Short mmCIF file of C-alpha atoms and ligand atoms in Angstrom, two decimals:
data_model
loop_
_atom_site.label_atom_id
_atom_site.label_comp_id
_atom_site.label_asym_id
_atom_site.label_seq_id
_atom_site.Cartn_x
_atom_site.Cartn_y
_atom_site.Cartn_z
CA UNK A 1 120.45 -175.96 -72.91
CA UNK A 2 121.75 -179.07 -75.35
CA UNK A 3 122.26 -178.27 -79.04
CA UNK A 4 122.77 -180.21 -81.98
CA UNK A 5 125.08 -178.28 -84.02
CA UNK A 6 127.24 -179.79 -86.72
CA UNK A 7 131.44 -180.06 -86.43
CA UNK A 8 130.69 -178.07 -89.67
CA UNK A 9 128.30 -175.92 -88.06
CA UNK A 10 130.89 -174.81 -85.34
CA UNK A 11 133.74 -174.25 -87.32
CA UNK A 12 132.12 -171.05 -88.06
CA UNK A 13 133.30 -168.84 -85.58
CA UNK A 14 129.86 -167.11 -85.25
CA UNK A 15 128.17 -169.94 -85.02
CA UNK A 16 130.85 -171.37 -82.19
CA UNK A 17 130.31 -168.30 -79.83
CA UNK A 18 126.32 -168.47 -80.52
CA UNK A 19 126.62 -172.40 -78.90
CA UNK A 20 128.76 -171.49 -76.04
CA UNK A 21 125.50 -168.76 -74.95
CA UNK A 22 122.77 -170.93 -75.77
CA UNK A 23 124.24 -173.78 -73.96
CA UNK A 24 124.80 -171.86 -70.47
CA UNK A 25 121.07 -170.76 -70.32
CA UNK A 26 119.13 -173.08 -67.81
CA UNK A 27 115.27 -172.41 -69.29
CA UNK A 28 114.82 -171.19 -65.77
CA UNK A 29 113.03 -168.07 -66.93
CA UNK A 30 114.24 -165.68 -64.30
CA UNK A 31 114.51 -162.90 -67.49
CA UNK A 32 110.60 -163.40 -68.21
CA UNK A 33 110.20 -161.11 -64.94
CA UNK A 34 112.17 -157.88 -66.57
CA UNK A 35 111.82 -158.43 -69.57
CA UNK A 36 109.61 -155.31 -71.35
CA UNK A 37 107.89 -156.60 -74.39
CA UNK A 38 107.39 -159.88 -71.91
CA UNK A 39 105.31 -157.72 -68.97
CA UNK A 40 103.61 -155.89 -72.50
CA UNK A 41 102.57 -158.95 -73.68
CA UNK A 42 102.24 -161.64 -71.81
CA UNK A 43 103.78 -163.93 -74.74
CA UNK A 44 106.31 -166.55 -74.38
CA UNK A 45 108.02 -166.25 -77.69
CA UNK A 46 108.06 -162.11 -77.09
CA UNK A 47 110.46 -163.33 -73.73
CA UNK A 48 114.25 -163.62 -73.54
CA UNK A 49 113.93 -167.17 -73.33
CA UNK A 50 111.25 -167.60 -76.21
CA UNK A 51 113.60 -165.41 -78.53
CA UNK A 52 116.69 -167.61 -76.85
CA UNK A 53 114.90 -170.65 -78.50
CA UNK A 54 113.96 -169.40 -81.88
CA UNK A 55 117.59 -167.90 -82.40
CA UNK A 56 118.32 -171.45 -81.80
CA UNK A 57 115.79 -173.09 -83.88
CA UNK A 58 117.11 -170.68 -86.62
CA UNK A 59 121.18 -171.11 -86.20
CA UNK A 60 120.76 -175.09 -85.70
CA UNK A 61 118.39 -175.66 -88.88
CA UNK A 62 120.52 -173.59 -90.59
CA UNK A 63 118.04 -172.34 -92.62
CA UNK A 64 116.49 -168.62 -93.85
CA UNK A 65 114.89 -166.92 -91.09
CA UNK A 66 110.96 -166.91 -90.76
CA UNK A 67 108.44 -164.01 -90.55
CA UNK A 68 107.63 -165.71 -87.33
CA UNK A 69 111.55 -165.56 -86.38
CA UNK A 70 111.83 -161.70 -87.48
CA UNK A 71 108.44 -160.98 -85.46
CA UNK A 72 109.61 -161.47 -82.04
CA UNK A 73 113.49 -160.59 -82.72
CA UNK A 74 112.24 -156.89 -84.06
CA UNK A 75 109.75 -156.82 -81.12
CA UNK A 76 112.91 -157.34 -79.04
CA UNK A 77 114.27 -153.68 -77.85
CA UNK A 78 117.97 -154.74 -76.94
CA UNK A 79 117.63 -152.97 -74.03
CA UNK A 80 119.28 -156.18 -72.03
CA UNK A 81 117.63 -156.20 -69.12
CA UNK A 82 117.21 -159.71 -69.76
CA UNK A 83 121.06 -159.80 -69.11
CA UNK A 84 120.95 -158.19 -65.66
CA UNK A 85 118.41 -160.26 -64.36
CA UNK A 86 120.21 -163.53 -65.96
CA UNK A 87 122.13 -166.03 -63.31
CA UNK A 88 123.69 -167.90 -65.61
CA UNK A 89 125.22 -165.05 -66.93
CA UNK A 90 123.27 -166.02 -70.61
CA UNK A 91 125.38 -163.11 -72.82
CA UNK A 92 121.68 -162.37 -74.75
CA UNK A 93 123.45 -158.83 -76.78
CA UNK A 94 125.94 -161.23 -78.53
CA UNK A 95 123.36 -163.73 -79.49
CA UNK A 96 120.61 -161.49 -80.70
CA UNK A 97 123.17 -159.19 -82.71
CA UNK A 98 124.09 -162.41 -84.36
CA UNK A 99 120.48 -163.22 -85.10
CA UNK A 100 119.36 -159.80 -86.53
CA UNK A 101 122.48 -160.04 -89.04
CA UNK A 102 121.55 -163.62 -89.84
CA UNK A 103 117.60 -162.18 -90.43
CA UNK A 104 119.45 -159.15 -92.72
CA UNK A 105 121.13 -161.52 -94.58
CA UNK A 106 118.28 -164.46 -95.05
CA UNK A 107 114.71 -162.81 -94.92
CA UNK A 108 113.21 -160.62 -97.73
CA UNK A 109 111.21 -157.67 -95.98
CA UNK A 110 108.41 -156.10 -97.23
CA UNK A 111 109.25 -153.55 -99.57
CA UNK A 112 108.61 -150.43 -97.32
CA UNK A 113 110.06 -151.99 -94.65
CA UNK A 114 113.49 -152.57 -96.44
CA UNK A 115 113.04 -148.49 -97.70
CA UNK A 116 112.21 -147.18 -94.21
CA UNK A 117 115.30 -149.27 -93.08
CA UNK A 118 117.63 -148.59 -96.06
CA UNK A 119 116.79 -144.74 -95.28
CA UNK A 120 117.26 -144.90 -91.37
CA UNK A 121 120.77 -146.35 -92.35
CA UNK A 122 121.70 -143.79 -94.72
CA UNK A 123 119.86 -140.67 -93.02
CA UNK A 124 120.31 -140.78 -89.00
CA UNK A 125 123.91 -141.34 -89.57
CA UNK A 126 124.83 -138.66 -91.52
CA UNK A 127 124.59 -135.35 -89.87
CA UNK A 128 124.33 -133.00 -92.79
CA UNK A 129 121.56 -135.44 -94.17
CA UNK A 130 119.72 -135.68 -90.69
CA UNK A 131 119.56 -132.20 -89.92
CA UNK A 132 117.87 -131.58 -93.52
CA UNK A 133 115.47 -134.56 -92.53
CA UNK A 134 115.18 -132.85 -89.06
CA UNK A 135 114.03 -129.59 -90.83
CA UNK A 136 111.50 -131.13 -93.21
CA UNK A 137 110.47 -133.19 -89.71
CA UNK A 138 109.60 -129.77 -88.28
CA UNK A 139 107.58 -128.87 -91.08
CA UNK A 140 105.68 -131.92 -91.56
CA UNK A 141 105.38 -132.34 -87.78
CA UNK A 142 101.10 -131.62 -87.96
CA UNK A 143 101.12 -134.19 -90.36
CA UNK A 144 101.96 -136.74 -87.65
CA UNK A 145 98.16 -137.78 -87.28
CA UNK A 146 97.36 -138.08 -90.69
CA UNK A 147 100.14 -140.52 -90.97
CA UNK A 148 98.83 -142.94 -88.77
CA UNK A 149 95.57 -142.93 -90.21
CA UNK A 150 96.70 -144.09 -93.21
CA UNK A 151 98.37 -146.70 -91.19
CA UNK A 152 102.21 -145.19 -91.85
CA UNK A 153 102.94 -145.36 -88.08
CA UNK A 154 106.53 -145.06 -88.71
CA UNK A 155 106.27 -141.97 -90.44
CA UNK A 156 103.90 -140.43 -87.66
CA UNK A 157 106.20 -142.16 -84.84
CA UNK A 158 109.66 -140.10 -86.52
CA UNK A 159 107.35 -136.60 -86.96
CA UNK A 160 105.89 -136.75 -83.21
CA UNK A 161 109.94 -137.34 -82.66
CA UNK A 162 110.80 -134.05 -84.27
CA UNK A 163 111.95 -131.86 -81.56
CA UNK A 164 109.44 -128.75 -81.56
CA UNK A 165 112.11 -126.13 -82.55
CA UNK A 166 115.14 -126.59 -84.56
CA UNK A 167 118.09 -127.24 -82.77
CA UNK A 168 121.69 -124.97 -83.43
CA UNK A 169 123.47 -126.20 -85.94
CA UNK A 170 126.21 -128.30 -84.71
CA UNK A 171 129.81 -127.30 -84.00
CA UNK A 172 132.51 -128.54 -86.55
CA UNK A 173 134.65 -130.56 -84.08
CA UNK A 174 136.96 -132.65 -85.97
CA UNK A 175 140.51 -132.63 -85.25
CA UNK A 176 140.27 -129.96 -82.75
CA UNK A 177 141.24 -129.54 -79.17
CA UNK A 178 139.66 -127.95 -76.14
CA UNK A 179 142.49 -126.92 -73.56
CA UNK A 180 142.00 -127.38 -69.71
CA UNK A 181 141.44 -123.99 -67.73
CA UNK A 182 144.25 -125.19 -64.94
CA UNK A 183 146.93 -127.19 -65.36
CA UNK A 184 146.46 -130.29 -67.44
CA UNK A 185 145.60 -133.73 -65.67
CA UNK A 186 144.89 -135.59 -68.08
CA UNK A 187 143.69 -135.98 -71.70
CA UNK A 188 140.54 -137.71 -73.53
CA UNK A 189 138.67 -138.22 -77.00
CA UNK A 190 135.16 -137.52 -76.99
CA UNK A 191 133.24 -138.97 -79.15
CA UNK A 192 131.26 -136.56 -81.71
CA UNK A 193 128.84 -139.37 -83.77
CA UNK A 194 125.84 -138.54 -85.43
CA UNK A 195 122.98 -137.70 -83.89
CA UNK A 196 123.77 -136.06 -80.77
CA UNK A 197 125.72 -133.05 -82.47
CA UNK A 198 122.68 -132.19 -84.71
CA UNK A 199 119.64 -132.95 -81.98
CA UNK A 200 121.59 -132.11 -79.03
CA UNK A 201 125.03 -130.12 -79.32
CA UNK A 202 124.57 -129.15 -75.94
CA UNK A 203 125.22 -132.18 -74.81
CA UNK A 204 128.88 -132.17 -75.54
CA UNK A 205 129.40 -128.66 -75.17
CA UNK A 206 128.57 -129.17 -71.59
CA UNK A 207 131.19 -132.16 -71.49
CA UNK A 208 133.67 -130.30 -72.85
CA UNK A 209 133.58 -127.42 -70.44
CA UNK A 210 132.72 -129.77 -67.52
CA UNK A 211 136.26 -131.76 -68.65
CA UNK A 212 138.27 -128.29 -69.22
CA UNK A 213 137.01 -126.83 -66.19
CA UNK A 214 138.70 -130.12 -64.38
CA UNK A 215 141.93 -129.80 -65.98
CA UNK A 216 141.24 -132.30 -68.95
CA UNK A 217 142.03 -131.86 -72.35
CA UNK A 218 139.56 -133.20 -74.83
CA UNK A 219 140.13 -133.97 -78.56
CA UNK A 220 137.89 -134.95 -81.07
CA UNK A 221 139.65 -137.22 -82.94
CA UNK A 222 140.75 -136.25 -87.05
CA UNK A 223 138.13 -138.39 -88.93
CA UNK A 224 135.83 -139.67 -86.06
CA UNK A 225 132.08 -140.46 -86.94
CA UNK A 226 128.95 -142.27 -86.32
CA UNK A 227 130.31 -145.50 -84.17
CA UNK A 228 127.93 -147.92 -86.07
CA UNK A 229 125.45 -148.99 -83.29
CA UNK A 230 122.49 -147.85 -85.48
CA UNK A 231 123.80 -150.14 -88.27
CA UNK A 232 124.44 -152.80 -85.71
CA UNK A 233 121.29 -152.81 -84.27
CA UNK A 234 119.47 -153.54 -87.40
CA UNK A 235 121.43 -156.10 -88.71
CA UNK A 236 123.92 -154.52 -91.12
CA UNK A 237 126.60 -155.56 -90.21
CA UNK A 238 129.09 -154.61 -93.08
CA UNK A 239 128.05 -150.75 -92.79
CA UNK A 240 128.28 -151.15 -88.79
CA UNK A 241 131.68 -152.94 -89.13
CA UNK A 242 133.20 -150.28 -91.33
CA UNK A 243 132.35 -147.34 -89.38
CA UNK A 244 133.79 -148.93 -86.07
CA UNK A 245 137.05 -149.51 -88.02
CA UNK A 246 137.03 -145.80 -89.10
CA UNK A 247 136.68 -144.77 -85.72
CA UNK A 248 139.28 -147.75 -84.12
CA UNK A 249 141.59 -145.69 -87.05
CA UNK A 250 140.85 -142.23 -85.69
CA UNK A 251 141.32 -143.16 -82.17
CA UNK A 252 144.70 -145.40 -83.03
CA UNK A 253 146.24 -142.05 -84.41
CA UNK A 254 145.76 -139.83 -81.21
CA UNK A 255 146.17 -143.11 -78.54
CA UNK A 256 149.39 -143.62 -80.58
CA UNK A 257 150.28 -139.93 -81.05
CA UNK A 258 149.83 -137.59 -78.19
CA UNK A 259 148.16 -140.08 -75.95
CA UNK A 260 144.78 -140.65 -74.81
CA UNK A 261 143.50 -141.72 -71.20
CA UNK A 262 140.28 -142.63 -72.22
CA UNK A 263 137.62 -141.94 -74.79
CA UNK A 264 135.16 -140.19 -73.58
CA UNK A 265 131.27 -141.13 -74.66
CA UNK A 266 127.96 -138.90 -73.33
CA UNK A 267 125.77 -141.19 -75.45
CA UNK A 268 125.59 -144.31 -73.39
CA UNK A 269 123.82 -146.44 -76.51
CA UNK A 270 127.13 -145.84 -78.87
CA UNK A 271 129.31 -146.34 -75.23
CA UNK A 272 127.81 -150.02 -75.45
CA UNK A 273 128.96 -151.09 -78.97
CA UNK A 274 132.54 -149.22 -78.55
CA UNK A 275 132.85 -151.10 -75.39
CA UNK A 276 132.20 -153.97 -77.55
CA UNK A 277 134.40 -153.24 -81.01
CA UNK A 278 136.76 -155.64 -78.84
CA UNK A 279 134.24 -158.46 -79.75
CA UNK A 280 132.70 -157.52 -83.03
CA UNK A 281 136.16 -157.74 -84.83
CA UNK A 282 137.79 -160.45 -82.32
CA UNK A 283 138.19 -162.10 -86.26
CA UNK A 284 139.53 -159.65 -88.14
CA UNK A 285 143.58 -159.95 -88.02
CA UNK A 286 144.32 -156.41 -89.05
CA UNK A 287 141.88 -154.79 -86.38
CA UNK A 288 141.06 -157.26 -83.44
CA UNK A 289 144.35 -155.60 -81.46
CA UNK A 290 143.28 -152.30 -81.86
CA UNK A 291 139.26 -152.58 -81.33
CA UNK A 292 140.26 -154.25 -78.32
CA UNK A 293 142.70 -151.40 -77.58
CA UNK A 294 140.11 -149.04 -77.93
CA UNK A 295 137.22 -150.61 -75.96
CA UNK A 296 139.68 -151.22 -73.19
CA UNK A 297 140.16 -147.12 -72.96
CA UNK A 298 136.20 -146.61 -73.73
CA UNK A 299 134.09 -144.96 -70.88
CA UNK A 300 131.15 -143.46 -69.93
CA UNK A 301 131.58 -139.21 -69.36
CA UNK A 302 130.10 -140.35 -65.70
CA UNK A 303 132.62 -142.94 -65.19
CA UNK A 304 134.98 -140.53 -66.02
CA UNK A 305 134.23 -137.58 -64.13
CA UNK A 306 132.95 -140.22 -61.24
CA UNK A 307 137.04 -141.24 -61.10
CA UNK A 308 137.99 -137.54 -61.26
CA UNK A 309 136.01 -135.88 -58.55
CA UNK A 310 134.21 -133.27 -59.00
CA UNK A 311 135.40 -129.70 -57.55
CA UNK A 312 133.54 -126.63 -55.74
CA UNK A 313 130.20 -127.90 -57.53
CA UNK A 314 127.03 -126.62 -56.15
CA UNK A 315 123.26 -126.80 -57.22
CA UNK A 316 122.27 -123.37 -58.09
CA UNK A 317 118.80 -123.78 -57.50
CA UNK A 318 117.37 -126.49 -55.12
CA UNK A 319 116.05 -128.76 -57.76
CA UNK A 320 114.50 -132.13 -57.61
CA UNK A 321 115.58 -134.37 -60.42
CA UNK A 322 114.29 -137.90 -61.97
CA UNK A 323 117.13 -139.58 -62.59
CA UNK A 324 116.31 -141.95 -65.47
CA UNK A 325 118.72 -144.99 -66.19
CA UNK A 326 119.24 -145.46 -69.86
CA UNK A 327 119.21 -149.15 -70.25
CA UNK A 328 122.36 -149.33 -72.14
CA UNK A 329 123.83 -147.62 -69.26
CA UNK A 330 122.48 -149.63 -66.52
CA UNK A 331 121.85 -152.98 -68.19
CA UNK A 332 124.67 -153.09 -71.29
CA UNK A 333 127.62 -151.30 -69.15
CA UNK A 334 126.51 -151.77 -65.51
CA UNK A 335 127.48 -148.40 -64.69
CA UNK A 336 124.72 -147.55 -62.02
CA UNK A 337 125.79 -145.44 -59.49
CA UNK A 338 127.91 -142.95 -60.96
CA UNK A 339 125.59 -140.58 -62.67
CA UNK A 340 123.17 -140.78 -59.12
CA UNK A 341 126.31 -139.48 -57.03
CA UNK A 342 127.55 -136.74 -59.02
CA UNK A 343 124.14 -135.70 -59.48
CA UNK A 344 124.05 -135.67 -55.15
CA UNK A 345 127.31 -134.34 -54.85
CA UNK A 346 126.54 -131.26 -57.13
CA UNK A 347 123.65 -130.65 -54.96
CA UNK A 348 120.65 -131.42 -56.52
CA UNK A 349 117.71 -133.57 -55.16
CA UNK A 350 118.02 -136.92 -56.95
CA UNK A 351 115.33 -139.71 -56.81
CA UNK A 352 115.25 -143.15 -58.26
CA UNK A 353 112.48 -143.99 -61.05
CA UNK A 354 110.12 -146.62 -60.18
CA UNK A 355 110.40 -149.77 -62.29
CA UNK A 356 113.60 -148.29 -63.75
CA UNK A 357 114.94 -151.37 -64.88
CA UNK A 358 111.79 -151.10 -67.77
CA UNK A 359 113.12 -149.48 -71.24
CA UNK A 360 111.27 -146.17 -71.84
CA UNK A 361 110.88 -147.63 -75.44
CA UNK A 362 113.77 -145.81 -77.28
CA UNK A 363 116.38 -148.51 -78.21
CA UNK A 364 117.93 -147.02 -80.92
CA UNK A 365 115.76 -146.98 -84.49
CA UNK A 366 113.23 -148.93 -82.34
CA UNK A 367 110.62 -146.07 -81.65
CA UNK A 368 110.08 -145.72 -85.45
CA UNK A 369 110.14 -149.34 -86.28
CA UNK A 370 107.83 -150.45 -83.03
CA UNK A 371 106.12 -147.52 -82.79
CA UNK A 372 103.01 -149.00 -80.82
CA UNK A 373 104.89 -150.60 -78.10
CA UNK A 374 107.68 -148.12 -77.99
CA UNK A 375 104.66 -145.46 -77.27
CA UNK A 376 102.86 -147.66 -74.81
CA UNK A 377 106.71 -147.74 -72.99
CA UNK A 378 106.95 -144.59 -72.70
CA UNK A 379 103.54 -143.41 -71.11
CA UNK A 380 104.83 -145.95 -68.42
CA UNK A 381 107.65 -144.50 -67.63
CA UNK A 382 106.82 -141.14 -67.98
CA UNK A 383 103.83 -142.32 -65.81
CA UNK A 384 106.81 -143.44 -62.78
CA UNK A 385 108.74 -140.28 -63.65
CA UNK A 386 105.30 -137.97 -63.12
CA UNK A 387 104.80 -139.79 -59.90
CA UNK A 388 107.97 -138.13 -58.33
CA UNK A 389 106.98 -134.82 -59.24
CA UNK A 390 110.59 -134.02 -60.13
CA UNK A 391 111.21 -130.39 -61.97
CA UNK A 392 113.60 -132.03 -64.53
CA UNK A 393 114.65 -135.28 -65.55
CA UNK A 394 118.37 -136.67 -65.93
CA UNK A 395 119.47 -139.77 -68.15
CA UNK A 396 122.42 -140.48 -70.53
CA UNK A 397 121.34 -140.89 -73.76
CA UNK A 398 120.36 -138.95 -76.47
CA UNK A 399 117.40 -141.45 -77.56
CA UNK A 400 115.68 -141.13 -73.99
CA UNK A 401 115.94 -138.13 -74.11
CA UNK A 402 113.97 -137.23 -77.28
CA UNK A 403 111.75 -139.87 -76.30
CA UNK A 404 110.93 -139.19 -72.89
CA UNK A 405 110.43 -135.14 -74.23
CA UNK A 406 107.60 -136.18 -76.73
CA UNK A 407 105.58 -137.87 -73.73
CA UNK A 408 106.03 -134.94 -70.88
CA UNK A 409 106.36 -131.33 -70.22
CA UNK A 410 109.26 -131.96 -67.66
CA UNK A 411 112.46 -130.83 -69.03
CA UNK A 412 114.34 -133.56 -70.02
CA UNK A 413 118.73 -132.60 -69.85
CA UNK A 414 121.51 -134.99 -70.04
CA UNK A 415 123.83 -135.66 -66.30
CA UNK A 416 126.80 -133.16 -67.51
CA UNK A 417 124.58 -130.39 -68.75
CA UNK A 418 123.47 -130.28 -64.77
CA UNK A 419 127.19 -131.49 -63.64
CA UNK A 420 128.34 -128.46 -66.27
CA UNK A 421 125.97 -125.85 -64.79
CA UNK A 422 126.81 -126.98 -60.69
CA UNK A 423 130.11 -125.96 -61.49
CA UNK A 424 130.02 -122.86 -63.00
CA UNK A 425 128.30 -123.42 -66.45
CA UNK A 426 125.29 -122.04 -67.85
CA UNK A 427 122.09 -123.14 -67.36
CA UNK A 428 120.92 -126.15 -69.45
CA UNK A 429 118.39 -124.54 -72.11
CA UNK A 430 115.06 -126.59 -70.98
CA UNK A 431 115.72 -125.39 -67.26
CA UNK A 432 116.11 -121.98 -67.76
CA UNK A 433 112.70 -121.28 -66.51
CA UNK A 434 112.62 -123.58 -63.66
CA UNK A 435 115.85 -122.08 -62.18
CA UNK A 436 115.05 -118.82 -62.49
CA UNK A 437 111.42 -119.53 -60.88
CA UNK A 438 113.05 -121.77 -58.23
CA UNK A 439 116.00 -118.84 -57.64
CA UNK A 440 113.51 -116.28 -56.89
CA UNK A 441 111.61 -118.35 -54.61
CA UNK A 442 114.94 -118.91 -52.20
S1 SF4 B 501 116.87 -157.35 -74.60
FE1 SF4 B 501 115.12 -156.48 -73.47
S2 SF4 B 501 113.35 -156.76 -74.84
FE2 SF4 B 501 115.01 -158.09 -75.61
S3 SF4 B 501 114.64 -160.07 -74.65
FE3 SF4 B 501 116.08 -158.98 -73.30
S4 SF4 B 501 114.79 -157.94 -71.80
FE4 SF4 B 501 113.44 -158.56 -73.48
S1 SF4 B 502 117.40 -166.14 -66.90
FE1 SF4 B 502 119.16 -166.75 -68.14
S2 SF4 B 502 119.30 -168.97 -67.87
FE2 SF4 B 502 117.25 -168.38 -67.18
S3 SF4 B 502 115.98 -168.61 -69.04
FE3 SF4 B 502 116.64 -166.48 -68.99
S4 SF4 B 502 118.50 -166.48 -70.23
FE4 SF4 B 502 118.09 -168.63 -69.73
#
């Protein structure tokens, strides 16, 4: 694609980078095919290549972004499937960050817009604050319907996101250390962030005794917090950018100290942007060493345990599971197959979603913000899902998973709470039923 930036233009090394993508796409449209919001609705400018254009439109005339602009770049989920399907190898994630920040620092939303957004910032990335919003969420939950009638979808889309019982509150974790069981083989940080502890604490809990159980020791690192992808994702960069430092600090002091052969992530949407601090501060002098330090030892738990073997695991109930690929697993880190064979090795039955390349409409803040096409993305893939019948589905990501449990009775668990239970864990909480059912049936 030709561009007519200015020498002035480029010397901004945002702006540079942004040139280098848009010229290596070929308009050839390949993306159109995968692209969600694109099979939704039918609309050039809601396409990887539409948005490709406007984000150039915008960065060449160098001016304020339009409500047209912001229209299709919100619509866009960031799920990057456009990316997979790319030839030209078109790097869509860095140019679209750029344009959301540009949009967050040029366009003037509407005033509830801004407040939903200024509170989503604050709220979902602060655990003590989310798990008060999470209560209130419970108790407004009926309220959901009444919501959307007055036409506050957002509001109805977070309270129909409320899980339907409050979850335990989470585990302090900072600065401690979980020894192995057997003799030590290695040692990792695992990430704690923000909204997994208070929605899902048995996410890591199973990680933990998964990793300990295979002679790892983890540490949660003195300091450690949300990674900034929620920040990122909308555009703020400043907030996003300080929290990565603050965790590049806390992992510097444990990499540098005892040592660390990886850091460990089980929420495969904040495993994309640490894989990426690298980039995000490639212009900041005092960090760009370390951020690249610290993506370079950044992995998925599957990855991980994937490279480790597992040992003695068995399934202890013949169970069929749905596994579902979060798209910043499969489409931001290309880690595929991984979670599928640990899943088979352990024993269970594992079967491949149909169209799973398609988001399930999660994406971060995105089911609140889109709530109409992040709904109508998620009765079509829990529509695939249904379709395999499977007694419980898998994925790696905490925002599939709430999202995929407010559209279907099928228990929804992360990989390592099954890995945790094949090898001698307890059962995950949403399949206690199911196992014992399926045990007494053997
Ligand atoms: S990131 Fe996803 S929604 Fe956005 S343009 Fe690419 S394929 Fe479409
Ligand atoms: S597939 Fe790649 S090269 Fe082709 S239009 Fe899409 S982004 Fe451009």
């Amino acid at each position: 694609m030709q561009t007519s930036f200015t020498i002035t233009q480029l010397m901004d090394p945002q702006i540079a980078s942004s040139e280098k993508i848009l010229r290596a796409c070929v308009h050839c449209g390949f993306c159109t095919a995968t692209c969600p919001t694109y099979v939704l609705l039918g609309d050039e400018l809601d396409s990887p290549r539409g948005r490709i254009y406007l984000i150039k439109e915008m960065l060449e005339q160098d001016k304020p972004a339009t409500a047209e602009v912001v229209k299709h770049i919100d619509r866009c989920l960031s799920c990057l499937a456009c990316m997979t399907t790319c030839p030209s190898g078109v790097h869509y994630m860095h140019l679209v960050d750029y344009a959301r920040e540009r949009i967050e620092k040029t366009y003037k939303r509407p005033a509830l817009d801004r407040a939903l957004r200024a509170v989503l910032a604050r709220v979902l990335v602060n655990p003590g604050l989310f798990r008060l919003a999470v209560f209130a969420g419970l108790i407004a939950r009926p309220l959901a319907p009444v919501f959307a009638a007055l036409g506050m979808r957002p509001v109805a889309a977070m309270l129909r996101l409320t899980p339907r019982r409050m979850p335990a509150p989470p585990a302090e974790r900072s600065g401690k250390v979980y020894p192995p069981e057997r003799k030590r083989r290695g040692r990792v940080a695992l990430l704690s962030g923000c909204i997994n502890p208070v929605l899902a604490p048995s996410t890591n809990e199973a990680a933990i005794r998964l990793l300990n159980r295979h002679g790892i020791e983890v540490v949660s690192a003195t300091g450690e917090a949300c990674c900034g992808s929620l920040a990122h994702h909308m555009g703020r960069e400043d907030q996003a950018l300080s929290q990565a430092r603050n965790n590049i600090d806390a992992w510097t002091h444990e990499l540098e100290g005892q040592g660390l052969d990886a850091i460990l992530v089980t929420v495969s949407g904040c495993g994309t942007t640490i894989k990426d601090y690298g980039f995000l501060l490639r212009n900041d002098p005092a960090y760009a060493a370390k951020a690249a330090r610290v993506s370079a030892h950044t992995r998925d738990v599957t990855e991980y345990l994937a490279m480790l073997g597992l040992r003695e695991a068995e399934a202890p109930a013949p169970l069929t599971v749905a596994y579902h690929a979060a798209c910043s697993l499969q489409h931001g880190q290309k880690v595929l197959r991984q979670p599928k064979d640990l899943l088979s090795k352990a024993g269970f039955v594992v079967k491949d979603v149909p169209e799973g390349h398609l988001c399930c409409g999660s994406a971060g803040t995105y089911n609140i913000l889109q709530p109409v096409l992040a709904e109508q993305l998620r009765a079509r893939k829990v529509a695939n899902i249904e379709l395999l019948k499977p007694d419980a589905i898998a994925t790696g990501n905490i925002g599939c998973i709430m999202q995929l449990s407010a559209g279907t009775n099928i228990p929804v668990v992360h990989t390592v709470e099954l890995l945790d239970w094949a090898t001698g864990g307890p059962v995950p909480g949403p399949l206690v039923e199911v196992a014992e059912r399926r045990a007494s049936a053997r």
